[in-house]
Amino acid sequence: MAMKINKRVLAADICLIAFVLLVALVLFLLPKEQGTKVELLRGGESIGIYSLNTDISVEVKDDNGALLNTVCIKNGKAFVSYASCSGGDCAKKKPIYMEGQCIVCLPNGLTVIIRGGNGIDGVTG
Amino acid sequence: MKKRTVLLTRLALMIALSMIFSYIEHLLNLNVGIPGVKLGTANIVCLFALYRFSWYEAFGVNMGRIALSALLFGTPVSLLYSAVGGVLAFAAMLALKKTKLFGTVGVSVGGSVMHCIGQLCAATLITGSVAVFSYLPLMLVWATVFGTVTGGICLLALKRIKKP
């Protein structure tokens, strides 16, 4: 069966796809700085802030003391080395180190986010 | 009465088909580096229903599939993700279709993009942090790719499956 192609519709579709990809590209290219700290959030509340310069392994446990995740900071990068959930997607993510990057463990409600600056940069300009 | 029976049977068939797609995707467990990113083949059925039948049938297929899939293979949390993403995606697809500007591929891409945004909103609700939106750029790229593929498949289906 021959398929009729409506050029106007095709052009609109291509424009829409190009627009979405352009937005993605702009978001990718937004200037990001090397982070200095790692903040761990659980359920929206901060449970710890660690320096990216110090190698450390942090165990995140639930209220009953059961291990949920292990977050490692090594060579200036942070990653999740263990996740108690069945999916374990967060443990497969590459190490993060740029400001604003994050690793989320949805089943355990954990967010690992890279923070930048030292608090003074935020008020300049 | 006959009309209602036809509607019910058609809805049941389409929900069953979209659930099979959901199940196959669940088995494939596609990993593109972001949790929760899926090909979205189940959306082909919803899109097909939107073009071939009516918006309420398409909405019924979408919601029926989301509820039943969550009951069978999901959790309350996954239901929240699917429901928020599904409703936003459906609203976007319906709005884009109503403009009569876009084809099935454009409508499908719009739906995919809004599905991602909906899922990120749900993730923000659960984690309490907007940091999850840092996944957005990569998710937009995948949404475009997968939306184009599923929209293309739906277009082929619409051309090849004769009207009843």
XYZ file of C-alpha atoms in Angstrom:
289
model
C 0.000 0.000 0.000
C 1.509 3.318 -1.055
C 1.872 5.789 1.753
C 0.950 9.361 1.003
C 3.175 11.838 2.768
C 1.689 15.172 3.687
C 4.623 17.564 3.365
C 3.112 20.195 5.664
C 2.568 17.651 8.438
C 6.030 16.189 7.865
C 7.581 19.657 8.147
C 5.641 20.372 11.374
C 6.767 17.040 12.854
C 10.390 17.709 11.932
C 10.161 21.222 13.434
C 8.773 19.798 16.682
C 11.522 17.151 16.890
C 14.194 19.774 16.099
C 12.762 22.077 18.773
C 12.852 19.370 21.459
C 16.416 18.383 20.505
C 17.443 22.053 20.553
C 16.022 22.489 24.059
C 17.915 19.348 25.151
C 21.129 20.692 23.575
C 20.769 24.083 25.283
C 20.195 22.351 28.633
C 23.269 20.162 28.000
C 25.412 23.172 27.152
C 24.377 25.277 30.142
C 27.601 26.243 31.897
C 28.383 23.908 34.745
C 31.212 24.149 37.195
C 33.224 21.527 38.950
C 31.463 20.744 42.199
C 33.072 20.936 45.604
C 30.609 19.130 47.845
C 28.231 16.202 47.820
C 24.890 16.524 49.536
C 22.760 13.523 50.408
C 19.010 14.058 50.625
C 16.434 11.601 51.837
C 12.762 12.455 51.422
C 13.773 16.032 50.586
C 15.767 16.513 53.797
C 19.518 16.870 53.891
C 21.180 13.996 55.729
C 24.765 15.036 55.154
C 27.175 17.199 53.191
C 30.636 15.870 52.349
C 33.620 17.356 50.572
C 34.465 15.930 47.158
C 38.154 16.217 48.038
C 38.047 13.589 50.769
C 37.659 9.934 49.837
C 34.928 8.490 51.990
C 32.260 5.800 52.003
C 28.902 6.746 53.531
C 26.289 4.190 54.510
C 22.680 5.376 54.343
C 20.379 3.418 56.631
C 16.648 3.511 57.271
C 15.006 4.186 60.651
C 15.430 0.533 61.656
C 19.124 0.539 60.852
C 18.845 -1.504 57.650
C 21.376 -0.530 54.985
C 19.745 1.213 52.009
C 22.613 2.609 49.971
C 26.349 3.082 50.144
C 27.615 6.330 48.624
C 31.330 6.573 47.820
C 33.451 9.636 47.162
C 36.684 8.762 45.397
C 39.122 10.868 43.374
C 36.806 13.885 43.463
C 33.808 11.959 42.128
C 30.736 10.554 43.870
C 28.871 7.362 43.042
C 26.516 4.847 44.599
C 28.314 1.537 45.172
C 25.417 -0.364 46.749
C 21.645 -0.194 46.535
C 19.341 -2.475 48.510
C 16.506 -2.228 45.956
C 15.944 -4.842 43.254
C 16.598 -2.512 40.317
C 19.887 -1.034 41.450
C 19.802 1.599 38.685
C 21.583 4.176 40.850
C 24.521 1.830 41.422
C 24.964 1.549 37.643
C 25.224 5.306 37.128
C 28.585 6.809 36.277
C 30.377 8.828 38.969
C 29.271 12.473 39.143
C 31.372 15.560 39.874
C 29.863 18.583 38.068
C 27.657 21.049 39.942
C 23.970 20.143 39.687
C 24.550 16.516 38.627
C 22.683 13.985 40.708
C 22.091 10.300 41.240
C 18.639 9.313 42.433
C 17.613 6.063 44.087
C 13.852 6.254 43.757
C 12.898 3.125 45.754
C 14.937 4.339 48.743
C 14.106 8.031 48.220
C 17.791 8.967 48.186
C 19.238 11.817 46.127
C 22.977 12.371 45.792
C 23.624 15.851 44.433
C 26.793 17.745 43.662
C 26.943 21.234 45.071
C 29.420 23.852 43.960
C 31.089 26.973 45.212
C 31.776 27.841 48.811
C 28.719 29.893 49.581
C 30.347 33.204 48.635
C 29.985 32.839 44.878
C 26.236 32.750 45.320
C 25.984 36.397 46.334
C 28.398 37.931 43.867
C 27.242 39.618 40.664
C -26.728 -2.151 23.272
C -24.748 -3.546 20.359
C -22.729 -0.360 20.136
C -21.842 -0.563 23.823
C -20.800 -4.207 23.508
C -18.558 -3.359 20.549
C -17.015 -0.486 22.520
C -16.409 -2.661 25.579
C -14.866 -5.478 23.553
C -12.655 -3.113 21.604
C -11.468 -1.404 24.791
C -10.727 -4.752 26.423
C -8.761 -5.906 23.366
C -6.746 -2.716 23.185
C -5.960 -2.706 26.917
C -4.875 -6.353 26.647
C -2.623 -5.542 23.683
C -1.035 -2.540 25.388
C -0.454 -4.649 28.501
C 1.348 -7.249 26.394
C 3.588 -4.466 25.074
C 4.148 -3.241 28.637
C 5.033 -6.749 29.746
C 7.502 -7.315 26.894
C 9.191 -4.005 27.741
C 9.288 -5.053 31.385
C 11.059 -8.289 30.317
C 13.494 -6.501 27.987
C 14.487 -4.133 30.820
C 16.056 -1.589 28.490
C 18.879 0.269 30.222
C 19.835 3.642 28.758
C 21.482 5.011 31.879
C 18.392 6.619 33.340
C 15.999 4.740 35.609
C 12.506 4.365 34.243
C 13.198 5.179 30.592
C 11.153 2.879 28.394
C 10.541 2.484 24.688
C 6.859 3.263 25.195
C 5.462 0.690 22.777
C 2.272 0.520 24.866
C 1.617 4.067 23.746
C 1.246 2.841 20.151
C -2.118 1.350 21.108
C -3.275 4.533 22.852
C -2.187 6.646 19.884
C -3.890 4.250 17.488
C -7.123 4.508 19.485
C -6.847 8.290 19.530
C -6.618 8.454 15.744
C -8.914 5.591 14.793
C -11.625 5.786 17.453
C -12.166 8.560 19.992
C -10.310 10.451 22.702
C -12.260 8.781 25.503
C -11.470 5.310 24.195
C -7.796 6.261 23.970
C -7.944 7.651 27.509
C -9.630 4.456 28.693
C -6.893 2.337 27.099
C -4.200 4.491 28.668
C -5.652 4.533 32.175
C -6.754 0.885 32.064
C -3.293 -0.232 31.032
C -1.567 1.909 33.685
C -3.830 0.673 36.499
C -3.659 -3.008 35.537
C 0.099 -2.995 34.803
C 0.769 -1.387 38.190
C -1.392 -4.007 39.892
C 0.362 -6.883 38.108
C 4.013 -5.827 37.887
C 4.314 -2.549 39.761
C 4.258 -0.866 43.117
C 2.259 2.106 44.463
C 5.267 4.295 43.624
C 5.469 3.045 40.038
C 1.710 3.642 39.737
C 2.222 7.290 40.708
C 4.939 7.673 38.056
C 2.943 6.001 35.343
C -0.258 7.851 36.208
C 1.282 11.338 36.280
C 3.314 10.641 33.134
C 0.372 8.963 31.405
C -2.130 11.744 32.081
C 0.289 14.492 31.000
C 1.316 12.549 27.899
C -2.299 11.942 26.954
C -3.221 15.613 27.436
C -0.285 16.658 25.258
C -1.138 14.150 22.513
C -4.789 15.197 22.495
C -3.885 18.905 22.365
C -1.333 18.400 19.585
C -3.753 16.286 17.568
C -6.503 18.912 17.949
C -4.234 21.547 16.395
C -4.298 19.435 13.196
C -0.735 20.648 12.549
C 1.178 17.533 13.444
C 1.206 13.937 12.247
C 1.283 10.810 14.395
C 5.065 11.117 14.796
C 4.852 14.704 16.087
C 1.965 13.842 18.395
C 3.862 10.810 19.693
C 7.045 12.832 20.333
C 5.004 15.486 22.183
C 3.429 12.754 24.303
C 6.825 11.184 25.074
C 8.292 14.516 26.121
C 5.379 15.273 28.433
C 5.562 11.731 29.812
C 9.172 12.381 30.841
C 8.282 15.724 32.402
C 5.408 14.095 34.279
C 7.696 11.375 35.594
C 10.242 13.936 36.731
C 7.464 15.857 38.518
C 6.449 12.630 40.277
C 10.103 11.978 41.162
C 10.340 15.514 42.564
C 7.303 14.789 44.738
C 8.844 11.569 46.035
C 12.437 12.696 46.545
C 11.458 16.227 47.580
C 14.246 17.597 45.397
C 14.077 19.274 41.988
C 17.583 17.933 41.351
C 16.005 15.054 39.432
C 15.405 17.515 36.595
C 19.119 17.223 35.804
C 18.054 14.051 33.969
C 15.837 16.128 31.667
C 18.254 16.841 28.764
C 19.093 13.160 28.236
C 15.472 12.157 28.766
C 14.383 14.639 26.087
C 16.756 13.027 23.593
C 15.452 9.545 24.373
C 11.861 10.816 24.301
C 12.436 12.164 20.796
C 14.019 8.942 19.558
C 11.457 6.609 21.120
C 8.547 8.946 20.330
C 9.561 8.967 16.662
C 9.832 5.170 16.565
C 6.470 4.551 18.250
C 4.766 7.298 16.215
C 6.155 5.757 13.012
C 4.904 2.295 13.990
C 1.468 3.749 14.787
C 1.381 5.490 11.401
C 2.118 2.163 9.688
C -0.565 0.436 11.761
C -3.121 3.118 10.883
C -2.348 2.693 7.182
C -2.399 -1.099 7.207
C -5.198 -1.970 9.617
C -8.484 -1.424 7.850
C -11.314 0.443 9.528
C -13.985 -1.868 10.947
